Amino acid sequence: MTNPLFYAKILLFGEYGIIEDSQGLTVPYSFYKGTLKFSATDSDFEKKSNEHLRLYAGYLSALTLPEGYQLDLDAFLKDIDNGLFFDSNIPQGYGVGSSGALVAAIFEKYSLKKYNPDTISKVELKDLKKVFGLLESYFHGTSSGIDPLICYMNLPILIENRESVDKVSIPASLEDQKGAIFLIDSGMVGETGPMVQIFFEKMKTEGFRKTLKEEFIRYNNACIDAFLKKEMNPFFKNLKHLSVWAYEHFKPMIPESIYKIWKKGIDSNAYYLKLCGSGGGGYILGFTKDYEKAEKMLHGFNKEVIYRF
């Protein structure tokens, strides 16, 4: 029996803000995916993945999960002995949920309790998010549990606040339209831990805390609201505010290769950029009303369109 595929995720809105109770909006991205497989672990990739799973199993065996969320670790270890590995093309350190997909795949296969994403309740989502946070903390030191939850559900999720999440419908992507949401490859790998550390250092400053709460969170939530209602004028107006704010306050998280084009987008109003996840490298998110025009201005950068409107 083949194991299910787990897709990457993209946090469209809410990076860092969700730590401080802002809303977030995250969607699955099927271009990248991973699945658990067996092999003779001949290749380096398979061997390394198998070793990582063994180390992770050690972490899980010392972890106390809430009642009703137990994993069959004996079966997991037995499968590792038989050559289990995670076959994935999801790039690591790119902000698209490589560890989230792995955690989701392991939970789906070895959780003693099974869930149907279509009928799952809001309360169950909240509890699952907590469990996934514990499971993914191995990879980042701390985790909200959002990434594995998205990968597990394979549905768009609205993060309402730090505690509460819900399934949400987003407007359909229309392939023949001019507008687009796209990814730009910064050409370098980002590490979540150090970037989050920078954020917490900044949070010690009263001025930064104030502007995050009064400006960033307001623009972020307004973008989500307008996007879900498909109100593109207020969407782009708030998006510009968000991009300017990030350029001024999240500079350490913006890869150097992106500085100039970030500012160029704001100055020209041809496109706006924002962080994709924690930043520091990996992908940057772009939004434009005219992708053809933006693409010409971003010549030389690798880009992938993820949504059309």
PDB file of C-alpha atoms in Angstrom:
ATOM      1  CA  MET A   1       0.000   0.000   0.000  1.00  0.00           C
ATOM      2  CA  THR A   2       1.405   3.398  -0.915  1.00  0.00           C
ATOM      3  CA  ASN A   3       1.501   6.037   1.771  1.00  0.00           C
ATOM      4  CA  PRO A   4      -0.285   9.345   1.189  1.00  0.00           C
ATOM      5  CA  LEU A   5       1.549  12.397  -0.121  1.00  0.00           C
ATOM      6  CA  PHE A   6       2.029  15.392   2.132  1.00  0.00           C
ATOM      7  CA  TYR A   7       2.330  18.753   0.437  1.00  0.00           C
ATOM      8  CA  ALA A   8       4.410  21.747   1.377  1.00  0.00           C
ATOM      9  CA  LYS A   9       2.680  24.773   2.894  1.00  0.00           C
ATOM     10  CA  ILE A  10       2.918  28.491   2.332  1.00  0.00           C
ATOM     11  CA  LEU A  11       2.109  30.989   5.048  1.00  0.00           C
ATOM     12  CA  LEU A  12       0.642  33.816   2.990  1.00  0.00           C
ATOM     13  CA  PHE A  13       0.129  36.088   6.007  1.00  0.00           C
ATOM     14  CA  GLY A  14       1.009  36.042   9.681  1.00  0.00           C
ATOM     15  CA  GLU A  15       4.793  35.507   9.830  1.00  0.00           C
ATOM     16  CA  TYR A  16       5.965  36.507  13.342  1.00  0.00           C
ATOM     17  CA  GLY A  17       2.594  38.201  13.963  1.00  0.00           C
ATOM     18  CA  ILE A  18       0.988  34.888  14.924  1.00  0.00           C
ATOM     19  CA  ILE A  19       3.444  34.687  17.845  1.00  0.00           C
ATOM     20  CA  GLU A  20       1.762  37.878  19.089  1.00  0.00           C
ATOM     21  CA  ASP A  21      -1.826  36.812  18.369  1.00  0.00           C
ATOM     22  CA  SER A  22      -2.307  38.203  14.857  1.00  0.00           C
ATOM     23  CA  GLN A  23      -4.298  36.256  12.303  1.00  0.00           C
ATOM     24  CA  GLY A  24      -2.572  34.039   9.746  1.00  0.00           C
ATOM     25  CA  LEU A  25      -3.532  32.459   6.458  1.00  0.00           C
ATOM     26  CA  THR A  26      -1.761  29.410   5.166  1.00  0.00           C
ATOM     27  CA  VAL A  27      -2.303  27.216   2.103  1.00  0.00           C
ATOM     28  CA  PRO A  28      -0.998  23.846   0.865  1.00  0.00           C
ATOM     29  CA  TYR A  29       1.438  23.962  -2.070  1.00  0.00           C
ATOM     30  CA  SER A  30       1.372  20.770  -4.130  1.00  0.00           C
ATOM     31  CA  PHE A  31       4.487  21.540  -6.202  1.00  0.00           C
ATOM     32  CA  TYR A  32       6.557  20.188  -3.297  1.00  0.00           C
ATOM     33  CA  LYS A  33       5.647  17.014  -1.487  1.00  0.00           C
ATOM     34  CA  GLY A  34       6.906  14.113   0.580  1.00  0.00           C
ATOM     35  CA  THR A  35       5.870  10.584   1.523  1.00  0.00           C
ATOM     36  CA  LEU A  36       7.161   7.765   3.738  1.00  0.00           C
ATOM     37  CA  LYS A  37       8.713   4.887   1.775  1.00  0.00           C
ATOM     38  CA  PHE A  38      10.789   1.755   2.277  1.00  0.00           C
ATOM     39  CA  SER A  39      14.041   0.996   0.502  1.00  0.00           C
ATOM     40  CA  ALA A  40      17.308  -0.816   0.972  1.00  0.00           C
ATOM     41  CA  THR A  41      18.671   2.673   1.893  1.00  0.00           C
ATOM     42  CA  ASP A  42      21.358   2.411  -0.784  1.00  0.00           C
ATOM     43  CA  SER A  43      21.560   6.080  -1.662  1.00  0.00           C
ATOM     44  CA  ASP A  44      23.048   8.713   0.644  1.00  0.00           C
ATOM     45  CA  PHE A  45      19.742  10.580   0.722  1.00  0.00           C
ATOM     46  CA  GLU A  46      17.807   7.476   1.841  1.00  0.00           C
ATOM     47  CA  LYS A  47      20.479   6.507   4.373  1.00  0.00           C
ATOM     48  CA  LYS A  48      20.554  10.005   5.886  1.00  0.00           C
ATOM     49  CA  SER A  49      16.763  10.227   6.024  1.00  0.00           C
ATOM     50  CA  ASN A  50      16.573   6.825   7.730  1.00  0.00           C
ATOM     51  CA  GLU A  51      19.171   7.936  10.309  1.00  0.00           C
ATOM     52  CA  HIS A  52      17.250  11.165  10.947  1.00  0.00           C
ATOM     53  CA  LEU A  53      14.057   9.179  11.518  1.00  0.00           C
ATOM     54  CA  ARG A  54      15.883   7.015  14.085  1.00  0.00           C
ATOM     55  CA  LEU A  55      17.080  10.115  15.955  1.00  0.00           C
ATOM     56  CA  TYR A  56      13.579  11.550  15.803  1.00  0.00           C
ATOM     57  CA  ALA A  57      12.120   8.300  17.166  1.00  0.00           C
ATOM     58  CA  GLY A  58      14.457   8.723  20.156  1.00  0.00           C
ATOM     59  CA  TYR A  59      13.026  12.200  20.736  1.00  0.00           C
ATOM     60  CA  LEU A  60       9.463  10.885  20.442  1.00  0.00           C
ATOM     61  CA  SER A  61      10.066   8.069  22.934  1.00  0.00           C
ATOM     62  CA  ALA A  62      11.017  10.668  25.582  1.00  0.00           C
ATOM     63  CA  LEU A  63       8.043  12.910  24.729  1.00  0.00           C
ATOM     64  CA  THR A  64       4.827  12.901  26.767  1.00  0.00           C
ATOM     65  CA  LEU A  65       1.849  13.508  24.484  1.00  0.00           C
ATOM     66  CA  PRO A  66      -1.656  14.387  25.746  1.00  0.00           C
ATOM     67  CA  GLU A  67      -3.981  11.467  26.401  1.00  0.00           C
ATOM     68  CA  GLY A  68      -5.585  10.089  23.255  1.00  0.00           C
ATOM     69  CA  TYR A  69      -2.748  11.204  20.958  1.00  0.00           C
ATOM     70  CA  GLN A  70      -0.376   8.270  21.335  1.00  0.00           C
ATOM     71  CA  LEU A  71       1.873   7.080  18.503  1.00  0.00           C
ATOM     72  CA  ASP A  72       2.750   3.442  17.827  1.00  0.00           C
ATOM     73  CA  LEU A  73       6.486   3.905  18.360  1.00  0.00           C
ATOM     74  CA  ASP A  74       7.205   0.161  18.265  1.00  0.00           C
ATOM     75  CA  ALA A  75       5.823   0.003  14.716  1.00  0.00           C
ATOM     76  CA  PHE A  76       7.747   3.173  13.812  1.00  0.00           C
ATOM     77  CA  LEU A  77      11.070   1.729  15.052  1.00  0.00           C
ATOM     78  CA  LYS A  78      10.409  -1.592  13.357  1.00  0.00           C
ATOM     79  CA  ASP A  79       9.777   0.229  10.067  1.00  0.00           C
ATOM     80  CA  ILE A  80      12.978   2.273  10.517  1.00  0.00           C
ATOM     81  CA  ASP A  81      14.877  -1.025  10.916  1.00  0.00           C
ATOM     82  CA  ASN A  82      13.267  -2.148   7.642  1.00  0.00           C
ATOM     83  CA  GLY A  83      14.536   0.885   5.692  1.00  0.00           C
ATOM     84  CA  LEU A  84      11.853   3.544   6.222  1.00  0.00           C
ATOM     85  CA  PHE A  85      12.773   6.990   4.890  1.00  0.00           C
ATOM     86  CA  PHE A  86      11.003  10.225   3.957  1.00  0.00           C
ATOM     87  CA  ASP A  87      11.080  10.703   0.200  1.00  0.00           C
ATOM     88  CA  SER A  88      10.641  14.445  -0.248  1.00  0.00           C
ATOM     89  CA  ASN A  89      11.454  17.207  -2.722  1.00  0.00           C
ATOM     90  CA  ILE A  90      10.462  19.934  -0.230  1.00  0.00           C
ATOM     91  CA  PRO A  91      13.508  22.206   0.122  1.00  0.00           C
ATOM     92  CA  GLN A  92      14.766  22.605   3.689  1.00  0.00           C
ATOM     93  CA  GLY A  93      15.256  26.099   5.085  1.00  0.00           C
ATOM     94  CA  TYR A  94      12.960  27.645   2.482  1.00  0.00           C
ATOM     95  CA  GLY A  95       9.940  28.391   4.655  1.00  0.00           C
ATOM     96  CA  VAL A  96       7.652  25.913   2.930  1.00  0.00           C
ATOM     97  CA  GLY A  97       7.237  23.342   5.693  1.00  0.00           C
ATOM     98  CA  SER A  98       9.735  20.524   5.117  1.00  0.00           C
ATOM     99  CA  SER A  99       9.620  19.422   8.781  1.00  0.00           C
ATOM    100  CA  GLY A 100       5.849  19.998   8.882  1.00  0.00           C
ATOM    101  CA  ALA A 101       5.255  17.512   6.075  1.00  0.00           C
ATOM    102  CA  LEU A 102       7.478  14.917   7.773  1.00  0.00           C
ATOM    103  CA  VAL A 103       5.687  15.298  11.121  1.00  0.00           C
ATOM    104  CA  ALA A 104       2.283  15.083   9.381  1.00  0.00           C
ATOM    105  CA  ALA A 105       3.312  11.909   7.524  1.00  0.00           C
ATOM    106  CA  ILE A 106       4.538  10.207  10.716  1.00  0.00           C
ATOM    107  CA  PHE A 107       1.438  11.228  12.661  1.00  0.00           C
ATOM    108  CA  GLU A 108      -0.888  10.001   9.914  1.00  0.00           C
ATOM    109  CA  LYS A 109       0.817   6.614   9.732  1.00  0.00           C
ATOM    110  CA  TYR A 110       1.528   5.925  13.414  1.00  0.00           C
ATOM    111  CA  SER A 111      -1.160   7.783  15.370  1.00  0.00           C
ATOM    112  CA  LEU A 112      -3.420   5.313  17.154  1.00  0.00           C
ATOM    113  CA  LYS A 113      -6.335   7.704  16.618  1.00  0.00           C
ATOM    114  CA  LYS A 114      -7.354   8.464  13.016  1.00  0.00           C
ATOM    115  CA  TYR A 115      -8.930  11.693  11.739  1.00  0.00           C
ATOM    116  CA  ASN A 116     -10.848  12.653   8.624  1.00  0.00           C
ATOM    117  CA  PRO A 117      -9.803  16.204   7.573  1.00  0.00           C
ATOM    118  CA  ASP A 118     -13.235  16.767   5.986  1.00  0.00           C
ATOM    119  CA  THR A 119     -15.177  16.138   9.183  1.00  0.00           C
ATOM    120  CA  ILE A 120     -12.671  17.287  11.808  1.00  0.00           C
ATOM    121  CA  SER A 121     -14.120  19.753  14.350  1.00  0.00           C
ATOM    122  CA  LYS A 122     -12.692  23.131  15.351  1.00  0.00           C
ATOM    123  CA  VAL A 123     -11.994  21.810  18.863  1.00  0.00           C
ATOM    124  CA  GLU A 124     -10.091  18.828  17.440  1.00  0.00           C
ATOM    125  CA  LEU A 125      -8.097  21.193  15.204  1.00  0.00           C
ATOM    126  CA  LYS A 126      -7.095  23.219  18.268  1.00  0.00           C
ATOM    127  CA  ASP A 127      -5.975  20.075  20.137  1.00  0.00           C
ATOM    128  CA  LEU A 128      -4.151  18.695  17.101  1.00  0.00           C
ATOM    129  CA  LYS A 129      -2.281  21.983  16.669  1.00  0.00           C
ATOM    130  CA  LYS A 130      -0.932  21.619  20.241  1.00  0.00           C
ATOM    131  CA  VAL A 131       0.127  18.021  19.631  1.00  0.00           C
ATOM    132  CA  PHE A 132       1.825  18.945  16.354  1.00  0.00           C
ATOM    133  CA  GLY A 133       3.617  21.775  18.179  1.00  0.00           C
ATOM    134  CA  LEU A 134       5.164  19.203  20.532  1.00  0.00           C
ATOM    135  CA  LEU A 135       6.047  16.869  17.672  1.00  0.00           C
ATOM    136  CA  GLU A 136       7.703  19.578  15.564  1.00  0.00           C
ATOM    137  CA  SER A 137       9.604  21.260  18.418  1.00  0.00           C
ATOM    138  CA  TYR A 138      12.389  18.738  17.785  1.00  0.00           C
ATOM    139  CA  PHE A 139      13.239  20.576  14.545  1.00  0.00           C
ATOM    140  CA  HIS A 140      12.967  24.243  15.594  1.00  0.00           C
ATOM    141  CA  GLY A 141      13.320  24.335  19.374  1.00  0.00           C
ATOM    142  CA  THR A 142       9.744  25.601  19.543  1.00  0.00           C
ATOM    143  CA  SER A 143       6.796  25.246  17.181  1.00  0.00           C
ATOM    144  CA  SER A 144       3.241  26.584  16.930  1.00  0.00           C
ATOM    145  CA  GLY A 145       2.168  23.299  15.300  1.00  0.00           C
ATOM    146  CA  ILE A 146       0.671  25.213  12.353  1.00  0.00           C
ATOM    147  CA  ASP A 147       2.970  23.798   9.630  1.00  0.00           C
ATOM    148  CA  PRO A 148       2.314  20.091  10.358  1.00  0.00           C
ATOM    149  CA  LEU A 149      -1.393  20.865  10.779  1.00  0.00           C
ATOM    150  CA  ILE A 150      -1.584  22.413   7.289  1.00  0.00           C
ATOM    151  CA  CYS A 151       0.378  19.544   5.774  1.00  0.00           C
ATOM    152  CA  TYR A 152      -1.815  17.002   7.576  1.00  0.00           C
ATOM    153  CA  MET A 153      -5.120  18.663   6.653  1.00  0.00           C
ATOM    154  CA  ASN A 154      -4.071  19.619   3.107  1.00  0.00           C
ATOM    155  CA  LEU A 155      -6.580  22.489   3.248  1.00  0.00           C
ATOM    156  CA  PRO A 156      -6.259  26.266   3.627  1.00  0.00           C
ATOM    157  CA  ILE A 157      -6.287  27.205   7.304  1.00  0.00           C
ATOM    158  CA  LEU A 158      -7.188  30.526   8.903  1.00  0.00           C
ATOM    159  CA  ILE A 159      -5.224  31.133  12.087  1.00  0.00           C
ATOM    160  CA  GLU A 160      -7.702  33.206  14.118  1.00  0.00           C
ATOM    161  CA  ASN A 161      -5.361  33.795  17.053  1.00  0.00           C
ATOM    162  CA  ARG A 162      -2.640  31.993  19.001  1.00  0.00           C
ATOM    163  CA  GLU A 163      -5.087  29.352  20.238  1.00  0.00           C
ATOM    164  CA  SER A 164      -7.721  28.978  17.558  1.00  0.00           C
ATOM    165  CA  VAL A 165      -7.592  27.793  13.931  1.00  0.00           C
ATOM    166  CA  ASP A 166     -10.281  26.896  11.421  1.00  0.00           C
ATOM    167  CA  LYS A 167     -10.668  25.543   7.892  1.00  0.00           C
ATOM    168  CA  VAL A 168     -11.341  28.269   5.346  1.00  0.00           C
ATOM    169  CA  SER A 169     -12.205  28.587   1.656  1.00  0.00           C
ATOM    170  CA  ILE A 170     -10.037  30.848  -0.448  1.00  0.00           C
ATOM    171  CA  PRO A 171     -11.120  32.308  -3.812  1.00  0.00           C
ATOM    172  CA  ALA A 172     -10.326  29.944  -6.708  1.00  0.00           C
ATOM    173  CA  SER A 173      -7.093  30.542  -8.610  1.00  0.00           C
ATOM    174  CA  LEU A 174      -7.916  31.761 -12.139  1.00  0.00           C
ATOM    175  CA  GLU A 175      -5.177  30.802 -14.572  1.00  0.00           C
ATOM    176  CA  ASP A 176      -6.053  33.347 -17.271  1.00  0.00           C
ATOM    177  CA  GLN A 177      -5.792  36.387 -14.965  1.00  0.00           C
ATOM    178  CA  LYS A 178      -3.025  39.031 -14.872  1.00  0.00           C
ATOM    179  CA  GLY A 179      -2.597  39.166 -11.093  1.00  0.00           C
ATOM    180  CA  ALA A 180      -0.445  36.643  -9.243  1.00  0.00           C
ATOM    181  CA  ILE A 181       1.045  35.538  -5.958  1.00  0.00           C
ATOM    182  CA  PHE A 182       4.517  34.148  -6.606  1.00  0.00           C
ATOM    183  CA  LEU A 183       7.656  32.888  -4.894  1.00  0.00           C
ATOM    184  CA  ILE A 184      11.127  34.337  -5.434  1.00  0.00           C
ATOM    185  CA  ASP A 185      14.137  32.165  -4.634  1.00  0.00           C
ATOM    186  CA  SER A 186      16.586  34.220  -2.547  1.00  0.00           C
ATOM    187  CA  GLY A 187      19.343  31.758  -3.473  1.00  0.00           C
ATOM    188  CA  MET A 188      20.232  30.990   0.135  1.00  0.00           C
ATOM    189  CA  VAL A 189      18.965  28.712   2.877  1.00  0.00           C
ATOM    190  CA  GLY A 190      17.303  30.273   5.913  1.00  0.00           C
ATOM    191  CA  GLU A 191      17.347  28.933   9.476  1.00  0.00           C
ATOM    192  CA  THR A 192      14.218  29.447  11.546  1.00  0.00           C
ATOM    193  CA  GLY A 193      15.850  29.384  15.013  1.00  0.00           C
ATOM    194  CA  PRO A 194      18.229  32.380  14.625  1.00  0.00           C
ATOM    195  CA  MET A 195      15.558  34.476  12.872  1.00  0.00           C
ATOM    196  CA  VAL A 196      13.023  33.850  15.638  1.00  0.00           C
ATOM    197  CA  GLN A 197      15.735  34.791  18.154  1.00  0.00           C
ATOM    198  CA  ILE A 198      16.219  38.156  16.386  1.00  0.00           C
ATOM    199  CA  PHE A 199      12.471  38.714  16.562  1.00  0.00           C
ATOM    200  CA  PHE A 200      12.357  38.048  20.313  1.00  0.00           C
ATOM    201  CA  GLU A 201      15.306  40.408  20.848  1.00  0.00           C
ATOM    202  CA  LYS A 202      13.382  43.102  18.967  1.00  0.00           C
ATOM    203  CA  MET A 203      10.295  42.389  21.082  1.00  0.00           C
ATOM    204  CA  LYS A 204      12.243  43.547  24.163  1.00  0.00           C
ATOM    205  CA  THR A 205      12.029  47.093  22.760  1.00  0.00           C
ATOM    206  CA  GLU A 206       8.824  48.875  23.673  1.00  0.00           C
ATOM    207  CA  GLY A 207       8.766  50.861  20.411  1.00  0.00           C
ATOM    208  CA  PHE A 208       8.953  47.702  18.301  1.00  0.00           C
ATOM    209  CA  ARG A 209       6.242  45.965  20.345  1.00  0.00           C
ATOM    210  CA  LYS A 210       3.996  49.004  19.899  1.00  0.00           C
ATOM    211  CA  THR A 211       4.441  49.261  16.107  1.00  0.00           C
ATOM    212  CA  LEU A 212       4.025  45.487  15.702  1.00  0.00           C
ATOM    213  CA  LYS A 213       0.694  45.545  17.531  1.00  0.00           C
ATOM    214  CA  GLU A 214      -0.638  48.845  16.161  1.00  0.00           C
ATOM    215  CA  GLU A 215       0.619  48.668  12.572  1.00  0.00           C
ATOM    216  CA  PHE A 216       1.892  45.264  11.429  1.00  0.00           C
ATOM    217  CA  ILE A 217      -0.977  43.247  12.929  1.00  0.00           C
ATOM    218  CA  ARG A 218      -3.580  45.742  11.649  1.00  0.00           C
ATOM    219  CA  TYR A 219      -2.222  45.592   8.057  1.00  0.00           C
ATOM    220  CA  ASN A 220      -1.752  41.819   8.233  1.00  0.00           C
ATOM    221  CA  ASN A 221      -5.321  41.127   9.406  1.00  0.00           C
ATOM    222  CA  ALA A 222      -6.754  43.610   6.894  1.00  0.00           C
ATOM    223  CA  CYS A 223      -4.898  41.808   4.062  1.00  0.00           C
ATOM    224  CA  ILE A 224      -6.367  38.450   5.107  1.00  0.00           C
ATOM    225  CA  ASP A 225      -9.868  39.882   5.377  1.00  0.00           C
ATOM    226  CA  ALA A 226      -9.693  41.593   1.952  1.00  0.00           C
ATOM    227  CA  PHE A 227      -8.119  38.549   0.248  1.00  0.00           C
ATOM    228  CA  LEU A 228     -10.806  36.165   1.519  1.00  0.00           C
ATOM    229  CA  LYS A 229     -13.511  38.608   0.370  1.00  0.00           C
ATOM    230  CA  LYS A 230     -11.684  39.079  -2.946  1.00  0.00           C
ATOM    231  CA  GLU A 231     -11.600  42.856  -2.451  1.00  0.00           C
ATOM    232  CA  MET A 232      -8.412  43.601  -4.374  1.00  0.00           C
ATOM    233  CA  ASN A 233      -8.136  47.380  -3.909  1.00  0.00           C
ATOM    234  CA  PRO A 234      -8.083  47.345  -0.087  1.00  0.00           C
ATOM    235  CA  PHE A 235      -5.963  44.175  -0.322  1.00  0.00           C
ATOM    236  CA  PHE A 236      -3.157  45.886  -2.255  1.00  0.00           C
ATOM    237  CA  LYS A 237      -3.413  49.079  -0.203  1.00  0.00           C
ATOM    238  CA  ASN A 238      -2.787  47.156   3.031  1.00  0.00           C
ATOM    239  CA  LEU A 239      -0.222  44.942   1.328  1.00  0.00           C
ATOM    240  CA  LYS A 240       1.873  48.005   0.477  1.00  0.00           C
ATOM    241  CA  HIS A 241       1.734  49.150   4.117  1.00  0.00           C
ATOM    242  CA  LEU A 242       2.781  45.634   5.183  1.00  0.00           C
ATOM    243  CA  SER A 243       5.697  45.545   2.721  1.00  0.00           C
ATOM    244  CA  VAL A 244       6.941  48.995   3.801  1.00  0.00           C
ATOM    245  CA  TRP A 245       6.645  48.023   7.473  1.00  0.00           C
ATOM    246  CA  ALA A 246       8.625  44.809   6.940  1.00  0.00           C
ATOM    247  CA  TYR A 247      11.300  46.658   4.954  1.00  0.00           C
ATOM    248  CA  GLU A 248      11.778  49.035   7.884  1.00  0.00           C
ATOM    249  CA  HIS A 249      11.435  46.637  10.813  1.00  0.00           C
ATOM    250  CA  PHE A 250      12.301  43.118   9.520  1.00  0.00           C
ATOM    251  CA  LYS A 251      15.499  44.090   7.701  1.00  0.00           C
ATOM    252  CA  PRO A 252      17.657  41.402   9.431  1.00  0.00           C
ATOM    253  CA  MET A 253      15.203  38.745   8.167  1.00  0.00           C
ATOM    254  CA  ILE A 254      15.318  39.969   4.534  1.00  0.00           C
ATOM    255  CA  PRO A 255      18.091  38.227   2.541  1.00  0.00           C
ATOM    256  CA  GLU A 256      20.618  40.757   1.204  1.00  0.00           C
ATOM    257  CA  SER A 257      20.004  39.619  -2.376  1.00  0.00           C
ATOM    258  CA  ILE A 258      16.404  40.832  -2.011  1.00  0.00           C
ATOM    259  CA  TYR A 259      16.877  44.338  -0.459  1.00  0.00           C
ATOM    260  CA  LYS A 260      16.987  46.276  -3.726  1.00  0.00           C
ATOM    261  CA  ILE A 261      14.094  44.508  -5.445  1.00  0.00           C
ATOM    262  CA  TRP A 262      11.989  44.785  -2.264  1.00  0.00           C
ATOM    263  CA  LYS A 263      12.400  48.585  -2.330  1.00  0.00           C
ATOM    264  CA  LYS A 264      11.924  48.682  -6.120  1.00  0.00           C
ATOM    265  CA  GLY A 265       8.512  47.045  -5.729  1.00  0.00           C
ATOM    266  CA  ILE A 266       7.391  49.578  -3.118  1.00  0.00           C
ATOM    267  CA  ASP A 267       8.670  52.568  -5.144  1.00  0.00           C
ATOM    268  CA  SER A 268       7.156  51.423  -8.451  1.00  0.00           C
ATOM    269  CA  ASN A 269       3.937  49.860  -7.027  1.00  0.00           C
ATOM    270  CA  ALA A 270       4.455  47.129  -9.657  1.00  0.00           C
ATOM    271  CA  TYR A 271       4.633  44.384  -7.004  1.00  0.00           C
ATOM    272  CA  TYR A 272       5.032  44.055  -3.235  1.00  0.00           C
ATOM    273  CA  LEU A 273       7.223  41.572  -1.370  1.00  0.00           C
ATOM    274  CA  LYS A 274       6.904  40.007   2.062  1.00  0.00           C
ATOM    275  CA  LEU A 275       8.586  37.250   4.056  1.00  0.00           C
ATOM    276  CA  CYS A 276       7.576  33.650   3.444  1.00  0.00           C
ATOM    277  CA  GLY A 277       7.821  32.165   6.926  1.00  0.00           C
ATOM    278  CA  SER A 278      10.698  33.307   9.142  1.00  0.00           C
ATOM    279  CA  GLY A 279      12.908  34.725   6.371  1.00  0.00           C
ATOM    280  CA  GLY A 280      16.703  34.830   6.501  1.00  0.00           C
ATOM    281  CA  GLY A 281      16.807  33.012   3.167  1.00  0.00           C
ATOM    282  CA  GLY A 282      14.638  30.568   1.276  1.00  0.00           C
ATOM    283  CA  TYR A 283      11.630  31.956  -0.532  1.00  0.00           C
ATOM    284  CA  ILE A 284      10.193  35.472  -0.508  1.00  0.00           C
ATOM    285  CA  LEU A 285       6.522  36.024  -1.388  1.00  0.00           C
ATOM    286  CA  GLY A 286       5.522  38.424  -4.151  1.00  0.00           C
ATOM    287  CA  PHE A 287       2.107  39.905  -4.983  1.00  0.00           C
ATOM    288  CA  THR A 288       1.266  41.786  -8.163  1.00  0.00           C
ATOM    289  CA  LYS A 289      -1.707  42.973 -10.211  1.00  0.00           C
ATOM    290  CA  ASP A 290       0.330  42.446 -13.393  1.00  0.00           C
ATOM    291  CA  TYR A 291       2.646  39.443 -13.299  1.00  0.00           C
ATOM    292  CA  GLU A 292       4.062  40.012 -16.779  1.00  0.00           C
ATOM    293  CA  LYS A 293       5.281  43.473 -15.783  1.00  0.00           C
ATOM    294  CA  ALA A 294       6.630  42.252 -12.415  1.00  0.00           C
ATOM    295  CA  GLU A 295       8.414  39.335 -14.055  1.00  0.00           C
ATOM    296  CA  LYS A 296      10.337  41.668 -16.364  1.00  0.00           C
ATOM    297  CA  MET A 297      11.350  43.862 -13.438  1.00  0.00           C
ATOM    298  CA  LEU A 298      12.522  40.787 -11.511  1.00  0.00           C
ATOM    299  CA  HIS A 299      14.610  39.422 -14.377  1.00  0.00           C
ATOM    300  CA  GLY A 300      17.433  37.193 -13.141  1.00  0.00           C
ATOM    301  CA  PHE A 301      15.547  35.812 -10.153  1.00  0.00           C
ATOM    302  CA  ASN A 302      13.976  32.338 -10.114  1.00  0.00           C
ATOM    303  CA  LYS A 303      10.228  32.707  -9.653  1.00  0.00           C
ATOM    304  CA  GLU A 304       7.275  30.336  -9.282  1.00  0.00           C
ATOM    305  CA  VAL A 305       3.646  31.445  -9.602  1.00  0.00           C
ATOM    306  CA  ILE A 306       1.524  29.832  -6.897  1.00  0.00           C
ATOM    307  CA  TYR A 307      -1.836  31.581  -7.384  1.00  0.00           C
ATOM    308  CA  ARG A 308      -3.593  33.664 -10.061  1.00  0.00           C
ATOM    309  CA  PHE A 309      -6.310  36.276  -9.610  1.00  0.00           C
TER     310      PHE A 309
END
